[in-house]
């Protein structure tokens, strides 16, 4: 590992990160301002500024963040200036990996607010201790949140999160906080949908019925992406039918988990004897009926249960190409409200191909178009493929080392941060051009 002398530093890069903007948080702008003043005081030239806004350090390793990755790909700096150690990492292992990546290229790490200087051995040792305390602090915060939530559930209050369809959040009549109550406007739609599923209707059939009948959508009754669109989503209905609130039970951790396999519909609040605590005032079916409903849903196939004539053919361009970053399985191609998507068969995360495919093609042309391929270039082979999607897929695979998709914020438009793309390191690729064929 190379040790960098702070006295020899002449040029530096600035890095700032923020998970969520809060009143007590230090904004990206303020972080960069502090870093600039620090560099100016030392007479260092700032050669670049890199940010990761809205990115959690606990959930995302530095090497998986776009801003940090772009920083490592840059040239011409001797040190990286950050505001505090926890802006880079919240876990010791992540911090050490990030520092090692800088040391391998002969650069050091400097924190403005923490009394450390990673350009010296003593500074690195102290920084590791700060990283340890940062990890302990993050765990302490999680423990306090879990304890507070457990107390709210014990008191029968609403602990926050997404409000289930067919319910409302109301002021607690027996004390502080809020509680769930049935939503009279949407309750009849919820009850009918559950009865249909209990009687054997598939999730797709229930989804189609809700759309055809004009049932109001969750969160205001309109599709925010397509104003005026009242089409229901298959996965929305599937989650609705798997929510234990239908039987008056309270999930221990409501909401969407990172992995669907970790979301157990029977992981609910229980009493001392282990019996689920159920509120009759919230239930639309009994606990036994909810169990039967889950068995019925588990016995059905996913979206392919729909009739073949109703399925939409999608491009094979990304067939067995992208993997779910959380589940490490290939993502499948399908449709969501008649628009092409790829989705994880385990955790059910989806990503629109309407924006993903052009994004990948643009990066392939810009970053690998001039790479040699089969006595030509990647761009030449791509052009020769014409409209043949399988041929284009082969060209992409010759350059691709890995393509992983991670979960994003529900309801957001295309987010480049979700796409973890790595090209093959070799500049020489093997393969043959496959020209597109047309019917004569």
Coordinates of C-alpha atoms in Angstrom, one line a residue:
X1 CA 0.0 0.0 0.0
X2 CA 1.4 3.4 -1.0
X3 CA 1.6 6.1 1.7
X4 CA 1.0 9.6 0.4
X5 CA 2.8 12.6 1.9
X6 CA 0.4 15.4 2.5
X7 CA 3.1 17.9 1.8
X8 CA 3.4 16.6 -1.8
X9 CA -0.3 16.9 -2.5
X10 CA -1.0 19.5 -5.3
X11 CA -4.3 18.5 -6.8
X12 CA -7.4 17.1 -5.2
X13 CA -10.9 15.8 -6.0
X14 CA -13.9 16.6 -3.8
X15 CA -16.6 14.0 -2.9
X16 CA -19.9 14.6 -1.1
X17 CA -22.8 12.2 -0.3
X18 CA -26.3 12.6 1.3
X19 CA -28.9 10.0 2.0
X20 CA -32.0 12.1 2.7
X21 CA -32.3 15.9 3.0
X22 CA -33.5 16.8 6.5
X23 CA -33.4 20.0 8.5
X24 CA -30.4 18.7 10.6
X25 CA -28.5 17.3 7.6
X26 CA -25.6 19.0 5.9
X27 CA -26.5 19.6 2.2
X28 CA -24.3 18.6 -0.7
X29 CA -23.7 22.3 -1.4
X30 CA -22.5 23.0 2.2
X31 CA -20.2 19.9 2.1
X32 CA -18.6 21.0 -1.1
X33 CA -18.2 24.5 0.1
X34 CA -16.3 23.3 3.2
X35 CA -14.1 21.0 1.1
X36 CA -13.3 23.9 -1.3
X37 CA -12.3 26.1 1.6
X38 CA -10.1 23.4 3.0
X39 CA -8.4 22.8 -0.3
X40 CA -7.9 26.6 -0.8
X41 CA -6.3 26.9 2.7
X42 CA -3.7 24.3 1.8
X43 CA -3.1 25.7 -1.7
X44 CA -4.5 22.6 -3.5
X45 CA -6.0 22.7 -7.0
X46 CA -9.5 21.2 -7.2
X47 CA -9.6 19.1 -10.4
X48 CA -13.1 17.7 -9.9
X49 CA -16.2 17.4 -7.8
X50 CA -18.2 14.2 -7.4
X51 CA -21.5 13.6 -5.6
X52 CA -23.9 10.9 -4.7
X53 CA -27.2 12.6 -3.7
X54 CA -30.0 10.5 -2.2
X55 CA -27.7 7.5 -1.7
X56 CA -27.5 5.6 1.6
X57 CA -24.0 4.6 2.8
X58 CA -25.5 1.7 4.8
X59 CA -27.3 0.2 1.9
X60 CA -24.8 1.0 -0.9
X61 CA -21.1 0.3 -1.0
X62 CA -18.9 3.1 -2.3
X63 CA -18.0 1.0 -5.4
X64 CA -21.7 0.7 -6.2
X65 CA -22.3 4.4 -6.3
X66 CA -22.1 6.3 -9.5
X67 CA -20.4 9.4 -8.1
X68 CA -17.6 7.5 -6.3
X69 CA -17.1 5.1 -9.3
X70 CA -16.8 8.1 -11.6
X71 CA -14.2 9.7 -9.2
X72 CA -12.1 6.5 -9.3
X73 CA -12.1 6.6 -13.1
X74 CA -10.9 10.2 -13.1
X75 CA -7.2 11.2 -13.4
X76 CA -4.9 13.9 -12.1
X77 CA -5.5 14.1 -8.3
X78 CA -3.3 13.2 -5.3
X79 CA -6.0 13.3 -2.6
X80 CA -9.8 13.1 -2.1
X81 CA -11.4 15.6 0.2
X82 CA -14.6 14.7 2.0
X83 CA -16.6 16.5 4.7
X84 CA -16.7 13.6 7.3
X85 CA -15.8 9.9 7.3
X86 CA -19.4 8.9 7.4
X87 CA -20.0 10.7 4.1
X88 CA -17.9 8.0 2.5
X89 CA -18.9 4.9 4.4
X90 CA -20.9 3.7 7.4
X91 CA -19.3 0.3 7.6
X92 CA -15.6 -0.3 8.5
X93 CA -15.1 -2.8 5.6
X94 CA -16.6 -0.4 3.1
X95 CA -14.3 2.3 4.4
X96 CA -11.2 0.2 4.1
X97 CA -12.1 -1.0 0.6
X98 CA -12.6 2.7 -0.5
X99 CA -9.3 3.7 1.1
X100 CA -7.5 0.8 -0.5
X101 CA -8.8 1.8 -3.9
X102 CA -7.3 5.3 -3.5
X103 CA -4.0 4.0 -2.1
X104 CA -3.6 1.7 -5.1
X105 CA -3.6 4.7 -7.4
X106 CA -1.3 6.7 -5.1
X107 CA -4.0 9.0 -3.7
X108 CA -5.0 9.8 -0.1
X109 CA -8.2 10.6 1.8
X110 CA -8.7 13.8 3.8
X111 CA -11.7 14.7 6.0
X112 CA -12.5 18.3 6.8
X113 CA -14.5 17.9 10.0
X114 CA -12.8 14.8 11.4
X115 CA -9.3 15.3 12.7
X116 CA -7.8 12.8 10.3
X117 CA -5.5 12.9 7.3
X118 CA -5.4 9.7 5.3
X119 CA -2.3 10.9 3.5
X120 CA -0.3 9.7 6.6
X121 CA -0.2 6.3 8.4
X122 CA -1.3 7.8 11.7
X123 CA -4.2 9.5 10.1
X124 CA -5.3 6.2 8.5
X125 CA -5.2 4.4 11.8
X126 CA -7.4 7.1 13.5
X127 CA -9.8 7.1 10.6
X128 CA -10.4 3.4 11.0
X129 CA -11.3 4.0 14.6
X130 CA -13.8 6.7 13.5
X131 CA -15.3 4.3 11.0
X132 CA -15.8 1.8 13.8
X133 CA -17.6 4.4 15.9
X134 CA -19.7 5.4 12.8
X135 CA -20.8 1.8 12.3
X136 CA -21.7 1.5 16.0
X137 CA -23.7 4.7 15.7
X138 CA -25.6 3.4 12.7
X139 CA -26.5 0.2 14.5
X140 CA -27.6 2.2 17.6
X141 CA -29.9 4.3 15.4
X142 CA -31.4 1.1 13.9
X143 CA -31.9 -0.4 17.4
X144 CA -33.7 2.8 18.6
X145 CA -36.0 2.8 15.6
X146 CA -36.8 -0.9 16.1
X147 CA -37.6 -0.3 19.7
X148 CA -39.8 2.7 19.1
X149 CA -41.7 0.8 16.4
X150 CA -42.2 -2.2 18.6
X151 CA -43.7 0.0 21.3
X152 CA -46.1 1.6 18.8
X153 CA -47.3 -1.8 17.6
X154 CA -47.7 -3.0 21.2
X155 CA -49.9 0.1 21.9
X156 CA -52.0 -0.7 18.7
X157 CA -50.9 2.5 17.0
X158 CA -50.0 2.9 13.3
X159 CA -46.2 2.9 13.0
X160 CA -46.0 4.7 9.7
X161 CA -45.1 3.6 6.2
X162 CA -47.4 3.0 3.2
X163 CA -51.1 2.9 4.2
X164 CA -52.7 -0.3 2.9
X165 CA -55.4 0.0 0.2
X166 CA -58.8 0.2 1.7
X167 CA -57.6 1.9 4.9
X168 CA -56.9 5.4 6.2
X169 CA -54.7 6.8 8.9
X170 CA -56.7 8.7 11.6
X171 CA -56.0 10.4 14.9
X172 CA -55.9 7.9 17.8
X173 CA -59.1 8.4 19.9
X174 CA -57.5 6.8 22.9
X175 CA -54.3 8.8 23.1
X176 CA -51.4 10.2 21.1
X177 CA -50.4 9.0 17.6
X178 CA -52.5 7.6 14.8
X179 CA -54.4 4.4 14.1
X180 CA -55.7 2.7 11.0
X181 CA -59.4 2.7 10.1
X182 CA -61.3 1.4 7.1
X183 CA -61.6 3.7 4.1
X184 CA -65.4 3.7 3.2
X185 CA -64.6 4.9 -0.4
X186 CA -62.3 2.0 -1.3
X187 CA -63.4 -0.7 1.1
X188 CA -66.0 -2.2 -1.2
X189 CA -63.4 -2.6 -4.0
X190 CA -61.0 -4.2 -1.6
X191 CA -63.6 -6.6 -0.2
X192 CA -64.8 -7.7 -3.7
X193 CA -61.2 -8.2 -4.9
X194 CA -60.4 -10.4 -1.9
X195 CA -63.6 -12.5 -2.3
X196 CA -62.8 -13.0 -6.0
X197 CA -59.3 -14.3 -5.2
X198 CA -60.7 -16.5 -2.4
X199 CA -63.1 -18.1 -4.9
X200 CA -60.2 -19.0 -7.2
X201 CA -59.8 -16.0 -9.5
X202 CA -56.3 -15.4 -10.6
X203 CA -54.4 -12.2 -9.7
X204 CA -54.5 -11.2 -13.4
X205 CA -58.3 -11.6 -13.4
X206 CA -58.7 -9.5 -10.3
X207 CA -56.4 -6.9 -11.8
X208 CA -58.4 -6.8 -15.0
X209 CA -61.7 -6.5 -13.1
X210 CA -60.5 -3.6 -11.0
X211 CA -59.4 -1.8 -14.2
X212 CA -62.6 -2.6 -16.1
X213 CA -64.8 -1.4 -13.2
X214 CA -62.8 1.8 -12.8
X215 CA -61.8 1.1 -9.2
X216 CA -59.8 4.0 -7.8
X217 CA -56.1 3.4 -7.6
X218 CA -54.0 3.6 -4.5
X219 CA -52.5 7.0 -3.6
X220 CA -55.2 9.3 -5.0
X221 CA -56.8 7.1 -7.5
X222 CA -54.8 8.1 -10.6
X223 CA -51.7 6.8 -12.3
X224 CA -49.2 9.6 -11.7
X225 CA -47.0 8.6 -14.6
X226 CA -49.9 8.6 -17.1
X227 CA -52.5 11.2 -16.1
X228 CA -56.0 9.8 -16.6
X229 CA -54.8 6.2 -16.7
X230 CA -56.8 4.0 -14.3
X231 CA -55.2 0.7 -15.2
X232 CA -54.3 -1.5 -12.2
X233 CA -50.9 -3.1 -11.9
X234 CA -50.5 -6.9 -11.5
X235 CA -47.9 -6.6 -8.7
X236 CA -49.9 -4.0 -6.9
X237 CA -52.9 -6.3 -6.7
X238 CA -50.6 -9.2 -5.7
X239 CA -49.2 -7.2 -2.8
X240 CA -52.7 -6.1 -1.8
X241 CA -53.9 -9.7 -1.6
X242 CA -50.9 -10.7 0.5
X243 CA -51.2 -8.0 3.2
X244 CA -52.1 -9.6 6.6
X245 CA -54.1 -6.4 7.4
X246 CA -56.9 -8.2 5.4
X247 CA -57.3 -10.4 8.5
X248 CA -56.8 -7.6 10.9
X249 CA -53.2 -8.6 11.6
X250 CA -50.3 -6.1 11.8
X251 CA -47.1 -6.9 9.9
X252 CA -44.0 -6.7 12.0
X253 CA -42.3 -4.8 9.2
X254 CA -44.9 -3.5 6.7
X255 CA -44.0 -2.4 3.3
X256 CA -41.8 -3.8 0.5
X257 CA -38.7 -5.6 1.5
X258 CA -35.5 -5.7 -0.6
X259 CA -36.3 -9.4 -1.3
X260 CA -39.8 -10.8 -1.6
X261 CA -38.6 -14.1 -0.2
X262 CA -37.9 -12.3 3.1
X263 CA -41.4 -10.8 3.2
X264 CA -43.5 -13.4 5.1
X265 CA -47.3 -12.6 5.1
X266 CA -47.5 -14.4 8.5
X267 CA -44.6 -12.4 10.1
X268 CA -47.1 -10.4 12.2
X269 CA -47.4 -9.1 15.7
X270 CA -48.3 -12.0 18.1
X271 CA -49.2 -12.3 21.7
X272 CA -47.2 -14.1 24.4
X273 CA -48.6 -17.4 23.4
X274 CA -47.6 -16.9 19.7
X275 CA -51.1 -16.3 18.5
X276 CA -51.5 -13.5 15.9
X277 CA -53.0 -10.4 17.3
X278 CA -56.0 -9.6 15.0
X279 CA -58.3 -6.6 15.1
X280 CA -61.9 -7.4 14.1
X281 CA -62.5 -3.7 13.3
X282 CA -59.9 -3.8 10.5
X283 CA -60.4 -7.4 9.2
X284 CA -62.3 -8.1 6.0
X285 CA -61.7 -11.9 6.2
X286 CA -60.8 -14.3 9.0
X287 CA -57.3 -15.5 9.7
X288 CA -58.1 -19.0 8.4
X289 CA -59.5 -17.4 5.2
X290 CA -56.3 -15.4 4.8
X291 CA -54.3 -18.6 5.1
X292 CA -56.4 -20.2 2.4
X293 CA -55.9 -17.1 0.2
X294 CA -52.1 -17.3 0.5
X295 CA -52.2 -21.0 -0.4
X296 CA -54.3 -20.1 -3.5
X297 CA -52.0 -17.3 -4.6
X298 CA -48.8 -19.5 -4.1
X299 CA -50.3 -22.2 -6.3
X300 CA -50.8 -19.8 -9.2
X301 CA -48.2 -18.9 -11.7
X302 CA -47.0 -15.3 -11.9
X303 CA -48.1 -13.1 -14.8
X304 CA -47.9 -15.9 -17.3
X305 CA -51.3 -17.2 -16.1
X306 CA -52.9 -14.7 -18.5
X307 CA -54.1 -16.1 -21.8
X308 CA -51.6 -16.3 -24.5
X309 CA -53.6 -14.1 -26.8
X310 CA -53.4 -11.4 -24.1
X311 CA -49.6 -11.5 -23.8
X312 CA -47.4 -8.9 -25.4
X313 CA -44.3 -10.1 -27.3
X314 CA -41.1 -8.3 -26.0
X315 CA -37.7 -7.9 -27.5
X316 CA -35.1 -10.7 -26.6
X317 CA -32.3 -8.1 -26.5
X318 CA -31.9 -8.4 -22.7
X319 CA -32.9 -12.1 -22.4
X320 CA -30.8 -13.6 -19.6
X321 CA -28.5 -10.6 -19.6
X322 CA -29.4 -8.5 -16.5
X323 CA -29.3 -9.9 -12.9
X324 CA -31.2 -8.6 -9.9
X325 CA -28.5 -7.2 -7.5
X326 CA -30.4 -8.3 -4.4
X327 CA -31.4 -11.8 -5.4
X328 CA -28.6 -12.6 -7.9
X329 CA -30.9 -14.2 -10.4
X330 CA -31.6 -13.3 -14.1
X331 CA -34.4 -10.8 -14.5
X332 CA -37.2 -11.9 -16.8
X333 CA -38.7 -9.9 -19.6
X334 CA -42.4 -9.0 -19.6
X335 CA -44.9 -6.2 -19.6
X336 CA -46.3 -3.8 -17.0
X337 CA -49.5 -2.1 -18.2
X338 CA -48.6 -3.1 -21.7
X339 CA -45.2 -1.5 -21.5
X340 CA -42.0 -3.7 -21.8
X341 CA -40.1 -4.2 -18.5
X342 CA -37.6 -6.6 -16.9
X343 CA -38.6 -7.9 -13.5
X344 CA -37.0 -10.1 -10.9
X345 CA -38.9 -13.4 -10.4
X346 CA -38.1 -13.4 -6.7
X347 CA -38.3 -9.9 -5.3
X348 CA -40.6 -8.6 -8.1
X349 CA -38.7 -5.4 -8.7
X350 CA -39.2 -4.0 -12.2
X351 CA -37.5 -1.6 -14.5
X352 CA -39.0 -0.1 -17.6
X353 CA -37.2 -1.2 -20.9
X354 CA -38.7 1.9 -22.6
X355 CA -35.8 3.8 -21.1
X356 CA -33.4 1.1 -20.1
X357 CA -32.8 -0.3 -23.6
X358 CA -31.9 3.1 -25.2
X359 CA -29.7 3.9 -22.2
X360 CA -27.7 0.7 -22.6
X361 CA -27.4 1.2 -26.4
X362 CA -26.2 4.8 -26.0
X363 CA -23.5 3.7 -23.5
X364 CA -22.5 0.8 -25.7
X365 CA -22.0 3.1 -28.7
X366 CA -20.3 5.9 -26.7
X367 CA -18.0 3.8 -24.5
X368 CA -17.4 0.7 -26.6
X369 CA -18.2 1.6 -30.2
X370 CA -14.6 1.8 -31.3
X371 CA -13.6 -1.5 -29.6
X372 CA -12.2 -4.1 -32.1
X373 CA -14.7 -7.0 -32.8
X374 CA -14.3 -9.6 -35.5
X375 CA -12.0 -7.7 -37.8
X376 CA -14.2 -4.7 -37.4
X377 CA -15.5 -2.6 -34.5
X378 CA -18.4 -2.9 -32.1
X379 CA -20.2 -0.1 -34.0
X380 CA -19.7 -1.9 -37.3
X381 CA -21.2 -5.2 -36.0
X382 CA -24.1 -3.3 -34.4
X383 CA -24.9 -1.6 -37.6
X384 CA -24.6 -4.9 -39.5
X385 CA -27.2 -6.4 -37.1
X386 CA -29.9 -4.1 -38.4
X387 CA -33.2 -5.0 -36.8
X388 CA -32.1 -8.4 -35.6
X389 CA -32.5 -8.1 -31.8
X390 CA -30.7 -11.4 -31.1
X391 CA -27.7 -10.3 -33.2
X392 CA -27.6 -7.0 -31.2
X393 CA -27.7 -9.0 -28.0
X394 CA -24.7 -11.0 -29.1
X395 CA -22.8 -7.7 -29.7
X396 CA -23.7 -6.4 -26.3
X397 CA -22.6 -9.7 -24.6
X398 CA -19.1 -9.5 -26.2
X399 CA -18.5 -6.3 -24.3
X400 CA -20.4 -6.9 -21.1
X401 CA -18.8 -8.2 -18.0
X402 CA -21.9 -7.8 -15.8
X403 CA -25.2 -6.0 -15.7
X404 CA -27.0 -5.8 -12.4
X405 CA -30.2 -3.9 -11.5
X406 CA -30.8 -2.8 -7.9
X407 CA -34.0 -1.8 -6.3
X408 CA -35.0 1.9 -6.5
X409 CA -37.6 4.2 -5.0
X410 CA -41.1 3.1 -5.9
X411 CA -42.8 5.5 -8.4
X412 CA -39.6 7.2 -9.6
X413 CA -38.8 7.6 -13.3
X414 CA -35.8 5.9 -14.8
X415 CA -32.9 6.1 -12.3
X416 CA -29.4 5.5 -13.7
X417 CA -28.2 4.8 -10.2
X418 CA -30.1 1.4 -10.3
X419 CA -28.0 0.2 -13.3
X420 CA -24.7 -1.3 -12.3
X421 CA -22.9 -1.8 -15.6
X422 CA -19.4 -3.1 -16.1
X423 CA -17.6 -3.6 -19.4
X424 CA -15.1 -6.3 -20.0
X425 CA -11.5 -5.1 -19.3
X426 CA -10.0 -6.5 -22.5
X427 CA -9.8 -4.1 -25.4
X428 CA -9.8 -7.0 -27.8
X429 CA -12.9 -9.1 -28.1
X430 CA -13.5 -12.3 -29.9
X431 CA -16.6 -13.1 -31.9
X432 CA -18.1 -12.8 -35.3
X433 CA -20.5 -10.3 -36.8
X434 CA -23.9 -11.6 -37.5
X435 CA -25.7 -9.7 -40.2
X436 CA -29.5 -9.2 -40.0
X437 CA -31.6 -11.3 -42.3
X438 CA -34.8 -10.2 -44.0
X439 CA -37.5 -12.1 -45.7
X440 CA -37.3 -12.1 -49.4

